[in-house]
Coordinates of C-alpha atoms in Angstrom, one line a residue:
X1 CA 89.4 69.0 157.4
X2 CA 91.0 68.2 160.6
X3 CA 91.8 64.8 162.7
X4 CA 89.1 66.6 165.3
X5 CA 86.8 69.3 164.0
X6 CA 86.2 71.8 166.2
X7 CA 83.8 73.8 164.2
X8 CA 82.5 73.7 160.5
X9 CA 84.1 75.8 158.0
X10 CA 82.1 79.2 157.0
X11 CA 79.9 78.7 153.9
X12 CA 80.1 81.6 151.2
X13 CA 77.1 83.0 150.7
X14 CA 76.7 82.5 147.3
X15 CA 76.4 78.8 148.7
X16 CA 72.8 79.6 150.3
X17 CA 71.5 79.0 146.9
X18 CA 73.2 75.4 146.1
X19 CA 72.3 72.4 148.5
X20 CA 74.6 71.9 151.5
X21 CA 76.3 69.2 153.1
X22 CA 75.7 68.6 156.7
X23 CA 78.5 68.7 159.3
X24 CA 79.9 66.3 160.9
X25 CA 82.6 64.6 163.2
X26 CA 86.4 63.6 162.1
X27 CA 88.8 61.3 160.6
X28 CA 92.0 59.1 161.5
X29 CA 94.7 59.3 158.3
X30 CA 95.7 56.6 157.7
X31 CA 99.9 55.1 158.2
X32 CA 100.4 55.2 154.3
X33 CA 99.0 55.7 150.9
X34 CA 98.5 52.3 150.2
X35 CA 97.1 51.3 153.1
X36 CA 93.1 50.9 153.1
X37 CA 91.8 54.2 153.2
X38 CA 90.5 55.5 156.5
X39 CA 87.0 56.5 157.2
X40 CA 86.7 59.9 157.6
X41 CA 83.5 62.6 158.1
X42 CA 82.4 66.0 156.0
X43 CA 82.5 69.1 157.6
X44 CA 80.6 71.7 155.7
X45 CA 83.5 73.4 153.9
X46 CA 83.7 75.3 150.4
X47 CA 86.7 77.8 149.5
X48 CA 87.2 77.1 146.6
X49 CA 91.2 77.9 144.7
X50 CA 92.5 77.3 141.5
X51 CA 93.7 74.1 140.3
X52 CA 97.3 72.9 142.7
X53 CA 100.4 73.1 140.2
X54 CA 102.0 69.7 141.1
X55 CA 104.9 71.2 143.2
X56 CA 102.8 73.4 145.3
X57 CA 101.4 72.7 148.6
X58 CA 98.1 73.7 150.4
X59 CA 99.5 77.5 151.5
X60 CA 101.1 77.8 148.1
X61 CA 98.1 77.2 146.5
X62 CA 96.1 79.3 147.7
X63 CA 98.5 82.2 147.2
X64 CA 98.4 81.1 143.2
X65 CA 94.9 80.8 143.0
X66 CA 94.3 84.1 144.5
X67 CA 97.0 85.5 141.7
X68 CA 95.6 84.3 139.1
X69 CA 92.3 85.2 140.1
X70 CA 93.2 88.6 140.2
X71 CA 93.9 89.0 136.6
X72 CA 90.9 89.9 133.9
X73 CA 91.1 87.4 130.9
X74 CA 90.5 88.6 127.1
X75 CA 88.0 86.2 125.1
X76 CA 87.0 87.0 121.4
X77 CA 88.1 91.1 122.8
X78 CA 86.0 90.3 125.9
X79 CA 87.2 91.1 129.4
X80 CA 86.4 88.8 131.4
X81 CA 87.3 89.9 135.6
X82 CA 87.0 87.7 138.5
X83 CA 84.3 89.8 140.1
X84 CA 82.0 89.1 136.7
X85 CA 82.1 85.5 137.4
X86 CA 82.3 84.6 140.8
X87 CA 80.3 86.7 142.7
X88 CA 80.8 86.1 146.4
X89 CA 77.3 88.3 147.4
X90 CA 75.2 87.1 144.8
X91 CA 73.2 84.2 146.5
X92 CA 72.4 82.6 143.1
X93 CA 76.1 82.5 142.0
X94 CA 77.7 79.3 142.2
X95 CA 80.9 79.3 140.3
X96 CA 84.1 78.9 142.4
X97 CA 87.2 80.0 141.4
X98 CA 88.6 76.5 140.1
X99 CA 85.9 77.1 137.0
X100 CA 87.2 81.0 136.7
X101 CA 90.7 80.2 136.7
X102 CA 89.8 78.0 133.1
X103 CA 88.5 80.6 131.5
X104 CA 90.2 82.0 128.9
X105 CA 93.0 79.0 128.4
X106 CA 90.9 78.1 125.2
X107 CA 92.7 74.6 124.6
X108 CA 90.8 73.7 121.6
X109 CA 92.8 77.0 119.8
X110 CA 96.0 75.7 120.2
X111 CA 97.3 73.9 117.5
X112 CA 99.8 71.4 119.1
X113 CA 97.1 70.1 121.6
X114 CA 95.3 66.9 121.0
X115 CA 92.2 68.9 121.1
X116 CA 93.5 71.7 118.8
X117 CA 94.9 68.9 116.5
X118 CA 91.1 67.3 116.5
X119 CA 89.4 70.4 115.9
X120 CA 91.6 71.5 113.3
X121 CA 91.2 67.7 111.6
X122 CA 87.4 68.0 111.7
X123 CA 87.9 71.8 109.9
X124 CA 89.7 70.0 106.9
X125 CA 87.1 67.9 106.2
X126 CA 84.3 70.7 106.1
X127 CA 86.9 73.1 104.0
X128 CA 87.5 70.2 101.4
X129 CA 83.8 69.1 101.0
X130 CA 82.2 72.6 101.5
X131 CA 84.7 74.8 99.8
X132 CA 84.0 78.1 101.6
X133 CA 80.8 77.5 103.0
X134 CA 80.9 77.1 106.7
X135 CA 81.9 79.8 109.2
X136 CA 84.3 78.8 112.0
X137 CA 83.7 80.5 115.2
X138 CA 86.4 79.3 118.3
X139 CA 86.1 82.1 120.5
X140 CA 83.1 83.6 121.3
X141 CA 82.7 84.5 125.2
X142 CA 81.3 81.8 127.5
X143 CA 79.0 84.0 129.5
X144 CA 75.5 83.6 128.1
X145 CA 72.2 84.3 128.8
X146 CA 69.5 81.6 130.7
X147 CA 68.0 82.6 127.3
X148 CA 70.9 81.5 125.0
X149 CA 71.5 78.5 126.5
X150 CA 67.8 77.6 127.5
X151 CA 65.4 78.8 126.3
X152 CA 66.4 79.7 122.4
X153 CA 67.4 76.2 121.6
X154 CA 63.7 75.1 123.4
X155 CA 65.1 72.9 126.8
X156 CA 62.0 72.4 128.8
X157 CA 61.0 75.1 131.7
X158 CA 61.4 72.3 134.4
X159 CA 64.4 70.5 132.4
X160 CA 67.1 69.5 135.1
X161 CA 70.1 71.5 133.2
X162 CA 68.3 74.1 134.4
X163 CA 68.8 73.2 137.9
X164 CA 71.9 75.1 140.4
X165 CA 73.5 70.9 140.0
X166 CA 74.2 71.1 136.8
X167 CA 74.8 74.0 135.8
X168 CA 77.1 77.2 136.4
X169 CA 75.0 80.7 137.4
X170 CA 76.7 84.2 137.3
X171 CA 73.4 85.2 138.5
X172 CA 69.9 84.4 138.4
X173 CA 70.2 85.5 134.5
X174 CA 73.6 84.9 133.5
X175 CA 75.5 80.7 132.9
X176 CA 78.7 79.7 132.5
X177 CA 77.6 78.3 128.8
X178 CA 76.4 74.0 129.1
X179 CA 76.8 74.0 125.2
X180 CA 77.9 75.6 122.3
X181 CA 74.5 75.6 120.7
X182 CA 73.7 78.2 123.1
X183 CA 75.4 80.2 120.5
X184 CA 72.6 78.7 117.5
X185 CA 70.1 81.6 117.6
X186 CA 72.5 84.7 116.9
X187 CA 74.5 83.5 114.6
X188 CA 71.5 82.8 113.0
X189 CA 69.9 86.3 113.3
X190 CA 73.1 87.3 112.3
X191 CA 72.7 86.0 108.7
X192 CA 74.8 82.9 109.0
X193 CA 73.0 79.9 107.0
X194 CA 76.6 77.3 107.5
X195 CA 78.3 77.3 110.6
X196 CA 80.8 75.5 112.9
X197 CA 81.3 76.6 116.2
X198 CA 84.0 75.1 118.7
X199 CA 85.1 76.2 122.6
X200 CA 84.8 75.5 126.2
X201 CA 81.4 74.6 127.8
X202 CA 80.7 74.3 131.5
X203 CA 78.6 71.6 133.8
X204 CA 78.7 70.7 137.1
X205 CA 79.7 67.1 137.3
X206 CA 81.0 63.9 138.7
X207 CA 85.1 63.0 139.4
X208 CA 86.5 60.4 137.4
X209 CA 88.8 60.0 134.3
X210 CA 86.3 60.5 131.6
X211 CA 84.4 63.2 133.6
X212 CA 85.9 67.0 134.1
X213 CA 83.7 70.3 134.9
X214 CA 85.1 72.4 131.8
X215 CA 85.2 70.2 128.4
X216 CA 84.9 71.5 124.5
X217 CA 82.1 70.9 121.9
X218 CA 82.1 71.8 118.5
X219 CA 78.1 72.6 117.1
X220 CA 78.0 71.9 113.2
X221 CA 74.8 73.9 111.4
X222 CA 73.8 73.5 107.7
X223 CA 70.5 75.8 106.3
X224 CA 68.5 74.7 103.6
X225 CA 65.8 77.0 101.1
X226 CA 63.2 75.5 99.5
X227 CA 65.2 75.9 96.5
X228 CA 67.8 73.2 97.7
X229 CA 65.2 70.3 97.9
X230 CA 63.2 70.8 95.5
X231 CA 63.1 68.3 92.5
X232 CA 64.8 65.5 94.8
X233 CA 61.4 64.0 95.8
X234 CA 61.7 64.6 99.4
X235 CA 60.4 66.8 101.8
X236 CA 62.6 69.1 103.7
X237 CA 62.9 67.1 106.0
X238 CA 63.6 64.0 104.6
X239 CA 66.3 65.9 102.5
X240 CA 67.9 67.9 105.2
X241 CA 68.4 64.5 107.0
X242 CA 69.5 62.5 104.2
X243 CA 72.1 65.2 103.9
X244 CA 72.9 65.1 107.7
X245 CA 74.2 61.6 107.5
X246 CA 75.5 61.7 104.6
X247 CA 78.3 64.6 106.0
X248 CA 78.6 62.8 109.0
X249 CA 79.6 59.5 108.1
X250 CA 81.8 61.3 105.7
X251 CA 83.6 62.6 108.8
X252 CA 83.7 60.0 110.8
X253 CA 85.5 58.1 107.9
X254 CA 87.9 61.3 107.6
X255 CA 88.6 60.8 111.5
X256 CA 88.5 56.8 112.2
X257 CA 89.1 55.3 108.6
X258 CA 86.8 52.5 107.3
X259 CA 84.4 52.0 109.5
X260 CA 81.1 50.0 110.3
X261 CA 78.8 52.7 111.8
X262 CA 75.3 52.4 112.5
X263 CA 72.3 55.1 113.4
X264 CA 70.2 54.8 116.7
X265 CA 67.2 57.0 117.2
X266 CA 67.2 59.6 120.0
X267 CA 65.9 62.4 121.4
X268 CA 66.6 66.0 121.7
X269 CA 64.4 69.2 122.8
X270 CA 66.4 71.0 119.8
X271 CA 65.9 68.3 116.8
X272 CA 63.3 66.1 114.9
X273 CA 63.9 63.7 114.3
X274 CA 66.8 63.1 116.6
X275 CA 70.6 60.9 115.9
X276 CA 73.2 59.6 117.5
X277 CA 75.9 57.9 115.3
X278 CA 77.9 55.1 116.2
X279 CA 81.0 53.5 115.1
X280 CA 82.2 50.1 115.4
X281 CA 85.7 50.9 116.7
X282 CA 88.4 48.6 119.4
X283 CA 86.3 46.0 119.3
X284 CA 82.9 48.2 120.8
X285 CA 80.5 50.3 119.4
X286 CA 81.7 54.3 120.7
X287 CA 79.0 57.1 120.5
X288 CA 80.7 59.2 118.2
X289 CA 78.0 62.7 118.0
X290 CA 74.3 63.6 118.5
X291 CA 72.6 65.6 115.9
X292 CA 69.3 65.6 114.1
X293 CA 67.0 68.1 112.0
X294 CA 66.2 71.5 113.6
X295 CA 63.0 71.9 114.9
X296 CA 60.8 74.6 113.0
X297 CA 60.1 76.6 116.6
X298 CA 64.1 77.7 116.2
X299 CA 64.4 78.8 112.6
X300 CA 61.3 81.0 112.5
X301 CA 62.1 82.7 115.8
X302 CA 65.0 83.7 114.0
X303 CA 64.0 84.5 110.7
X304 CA 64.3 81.5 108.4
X305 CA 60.4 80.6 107.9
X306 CA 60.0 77.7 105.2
X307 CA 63.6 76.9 105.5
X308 CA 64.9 73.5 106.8
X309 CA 68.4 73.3 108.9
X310 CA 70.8 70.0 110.5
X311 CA 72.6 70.5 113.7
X312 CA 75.3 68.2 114.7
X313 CA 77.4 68.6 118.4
X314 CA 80.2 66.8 119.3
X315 CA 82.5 66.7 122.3
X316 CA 86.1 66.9 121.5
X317 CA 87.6 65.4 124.6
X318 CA 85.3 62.3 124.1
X319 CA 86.8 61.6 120.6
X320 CA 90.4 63.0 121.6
X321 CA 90.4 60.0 124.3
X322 CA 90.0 57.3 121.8
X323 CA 91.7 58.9 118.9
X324 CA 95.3 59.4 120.9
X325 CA 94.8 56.3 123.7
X326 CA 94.8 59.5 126.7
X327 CA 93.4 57.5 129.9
X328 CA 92.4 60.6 131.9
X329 CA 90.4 63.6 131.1
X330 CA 92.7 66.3 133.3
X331 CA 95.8 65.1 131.2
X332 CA 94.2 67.7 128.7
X333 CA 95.2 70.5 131.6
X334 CA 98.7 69.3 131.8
X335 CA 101.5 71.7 131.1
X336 CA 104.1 68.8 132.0
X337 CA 106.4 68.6 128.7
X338 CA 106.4 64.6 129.0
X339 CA 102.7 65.2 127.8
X340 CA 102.7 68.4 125.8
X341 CA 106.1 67.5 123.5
X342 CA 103.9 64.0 122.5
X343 CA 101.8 66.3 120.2
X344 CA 102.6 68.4 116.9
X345 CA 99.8 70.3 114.6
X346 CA 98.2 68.1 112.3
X347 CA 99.3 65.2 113.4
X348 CA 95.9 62.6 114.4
X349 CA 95.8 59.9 116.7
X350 CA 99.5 59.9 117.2
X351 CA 99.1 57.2 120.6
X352 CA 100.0 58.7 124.1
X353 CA 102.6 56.9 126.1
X354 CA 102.5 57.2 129.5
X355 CA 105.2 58.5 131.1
X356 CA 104.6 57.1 134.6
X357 CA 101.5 55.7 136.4
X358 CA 101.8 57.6 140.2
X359 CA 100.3 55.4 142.7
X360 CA 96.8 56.5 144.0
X361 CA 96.3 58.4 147.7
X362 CA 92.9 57.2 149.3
X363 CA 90.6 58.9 151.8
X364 CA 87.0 57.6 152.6
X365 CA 84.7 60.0 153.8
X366 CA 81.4 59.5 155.6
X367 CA 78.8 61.2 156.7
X368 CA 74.7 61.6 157.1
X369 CA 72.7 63.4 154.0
X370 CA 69.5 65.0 153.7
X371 CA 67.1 65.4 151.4
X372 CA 69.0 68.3 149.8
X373 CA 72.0 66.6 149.2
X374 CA 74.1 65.8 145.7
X375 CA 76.4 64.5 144.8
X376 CA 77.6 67.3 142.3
X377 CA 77.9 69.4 145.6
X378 CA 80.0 67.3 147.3
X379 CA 82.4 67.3 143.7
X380 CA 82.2 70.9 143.9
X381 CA 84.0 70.6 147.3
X382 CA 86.2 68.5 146.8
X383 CA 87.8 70.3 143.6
X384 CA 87.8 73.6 145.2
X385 CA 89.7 72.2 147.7
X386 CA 92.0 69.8 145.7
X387 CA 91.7 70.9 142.2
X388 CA 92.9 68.3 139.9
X389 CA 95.0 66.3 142.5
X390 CA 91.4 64.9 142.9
X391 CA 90.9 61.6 140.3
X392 CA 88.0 59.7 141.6
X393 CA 85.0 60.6 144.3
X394 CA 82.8 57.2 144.8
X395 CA 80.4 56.1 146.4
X396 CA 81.2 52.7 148.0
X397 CA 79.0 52.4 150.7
X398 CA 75.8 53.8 152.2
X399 CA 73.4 53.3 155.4
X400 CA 70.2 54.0 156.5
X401 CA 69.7 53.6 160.6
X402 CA 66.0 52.9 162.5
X403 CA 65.3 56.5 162.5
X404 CA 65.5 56.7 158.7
X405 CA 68.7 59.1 158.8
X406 CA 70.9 57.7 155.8
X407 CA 74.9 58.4 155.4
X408 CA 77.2 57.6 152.7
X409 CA 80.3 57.0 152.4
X410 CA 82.8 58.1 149.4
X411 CA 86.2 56.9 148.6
X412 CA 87.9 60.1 147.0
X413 CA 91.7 59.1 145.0
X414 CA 94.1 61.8 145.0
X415 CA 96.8 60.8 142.3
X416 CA 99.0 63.4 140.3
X417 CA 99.7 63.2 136.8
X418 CA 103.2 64.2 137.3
X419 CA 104.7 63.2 140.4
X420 CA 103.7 60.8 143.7
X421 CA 102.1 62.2 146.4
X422 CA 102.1 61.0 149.9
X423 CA 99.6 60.7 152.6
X424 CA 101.1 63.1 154.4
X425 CA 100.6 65.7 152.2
X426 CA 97.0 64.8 151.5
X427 CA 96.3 65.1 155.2
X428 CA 97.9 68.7 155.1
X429 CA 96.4 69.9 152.2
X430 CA 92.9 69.2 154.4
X431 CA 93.7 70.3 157.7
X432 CA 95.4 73.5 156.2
X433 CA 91.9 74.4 153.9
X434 CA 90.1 74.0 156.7
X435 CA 92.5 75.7 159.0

């Protein structure tokens, strides 16, 4: 953006498929960071870069981004190339190159990262109470099927995952995977009865500390024969789910120590009956999984009639936040050695000291919606632009005039993990993307 817009920025054409914003005036920056932020208007803008390295400005940026771009990534012996992801022609593709430029850094595989550490913790437990029984797969490829990641694991036709605001398309067939479940039905086909499958997953999302666009789950699967429940009085069912939170109040023990936990009934289109277990932990009850018993609809599409299975999903950055005291969700991305060098391979909840608190950089933003706005959208812009200089975007005000047009008005915080910014720089970073 500029202090006066002369003319809207060029939407991609991939964008045609995704709600846009509608354009609009200018905005005054303000004297100083902390002074109260200015109100400022939207253009329609969407070029979207990699991620800004704390030291680089707009230009700079934009030079790395396009570098590393360039350069196909290897997944589980998959190449994966720009061009397959982010496919500027294809009108139903709507995966900037912020999301690309994650592929491929696998964090949960690297053993002297808190999410590493976690997954490795929760691997432990399952090798010392199932002695050779459970698969680990970490690095299968992240491009899916609408099939995989919809359809096998039985999310409703009009479901709103489905939908181009929450979720990443390659094309009208292809996702960025939403879960690792979308992974469930061939390793199933495959022949595997105990599984545990871990990597990055992909949803289009809100800014703030707890919320990030790429994140890691772990799926936990356990098949049972006939065989295993008979003689114990209880239906497959009954028994699978007995067993189901049995092993996962097991684990969370292993992970948080002694304690109090409680079930709460739930619902999901994969399960029934349907968990989520909670622990009593820093004074709060904390949502630790979701799981349940598989429905029947999954197993005998993939060849396990009269068997009985549990499927447990976790996300790794929601229990690496609590377990190691880290306040922000893009601290994960950080190469900064102040954060890395706090970490070492099996080592749980060792507590994350801060090595600084930057001071914030504010910008309001307002301008009239229509029907087709959202809010994801307006995220979207805003990382492609800033990348994860961008902690907060928030709505703080909105307005609807006698002819029943309606703005907002969004107060985004830039703050760095690793250095201050200034408000100059802020106001370059926008007038230069929208140059």
């Amino acid at each position: 953006m500029r202090p006066l817009i002369r003319s809207a920025c060029r939407l991609r054409a991939r964008v045609r498929a995704m709600a846009t914003l509608p354009a609009a005036a200018a905005f005054s920056p303000s004297s100083s960071a902390a002074a109260r932020p200015p109100r400022l208007t939207l253009a329609l803008f969407f070029l979207p870069s990699a991620p800004a390295p704390a030291a680089l400005g707009a230009r700079a940026l934009r030079t790395s981004a396009s570098a590393a771009a360039a350069a196909a990534v290897d997944v589980g012996g998959v190449k994966i190339a720009r061009e397959d992801v982010v496919r500027e022609e294809d009108p139903t593709n709507n995966v900037p190159d912020t999301i690309y430029s994650k592929i491929g850094l696998q964090l949960h595989r690297r053993d002297n990262h808190p999410l590493g550490i976690l997954k490795n913790t929760i691997y432990d437990y399952f090798d010392k109470n199932f002695s050779g029984q459970f698969n680990k797969f970490d690095d299968l490829c992240p491009l899916v099927s609408v099939k995989q990641n919809f359809d096998d694991v039985l999310v409703p036709a009009d479901h709103i995952s489905r939908s181009y605001n929450d979720t990443y398309y390659v094309d009208a067939q292809t996702v960025l995977r939403c879960h690792t479940s979308a992974h469930q039905a061939e390793l199933l086909r495959d022949g595997h009865t105990h599984f545990l499958v871990t990597g990055d997953v992909y949803r289009r999302d809100s800014i703030d500390s707890t919320h990030y666009p790429v994140f890691h789950q772990m799926e936990g699967f356990r098949v049972f024969s006939p065989d295993d429940w008979s003689g114990s009085g209880m239906d497959g069912t009954a028994y699978a789910a007995a067993d189901l939170k049995k092993t996962l109040e097991g684990l969370a023990r292993h992970l948080f120590g002694a304690v109090e936990m409680r079930w709460v009934d739930t619902y999901f289109p994969f399960t029934n009956p349907s968990f989520e277990l909670e622990i009593y932990f820093q004074d709060d009850w904390l949502e630790v999984l979701g799981c349940g018993v598989t429905e029947q609809e999954i197993l005998k599409s993939n060849g396990r009639t009269d068997h009985v299975a549990w499927a447990f999903g976790l996300g790794l950055e929601r229990l690496a936040m609590v377990l190691f005291d880290i306040p922000d969700i893009r601290l994960f991305w950080s190469n900064d050695q102040r954060f890395t060098s706090q970490f070492s391979e099996g080592k749980l909840g060792v507590k994350f000291k801060p090595f600084s608190k930057f001071p914030p950089c504010y910008k309001d933003m307002s301008f009239w919606i229509n029907e087709e706005f959202t809010e994801n959208n307006l995220c979207e812009v805003v990382r492609g632009i800033a990348g994860d200089l961008v902690e907060e975007v928030k709505l703080i005000d909105n307005f609807t005039n006698k002819k029943g047009l309606t703005s907002h008005c969004y107060r985004i915080a830039y703050r760095s993990m690793e250095r201050s910014l200034t408000d100059e720089e802020i106001n370059d970073m926008q007038v230069d993307r929208c140059s």
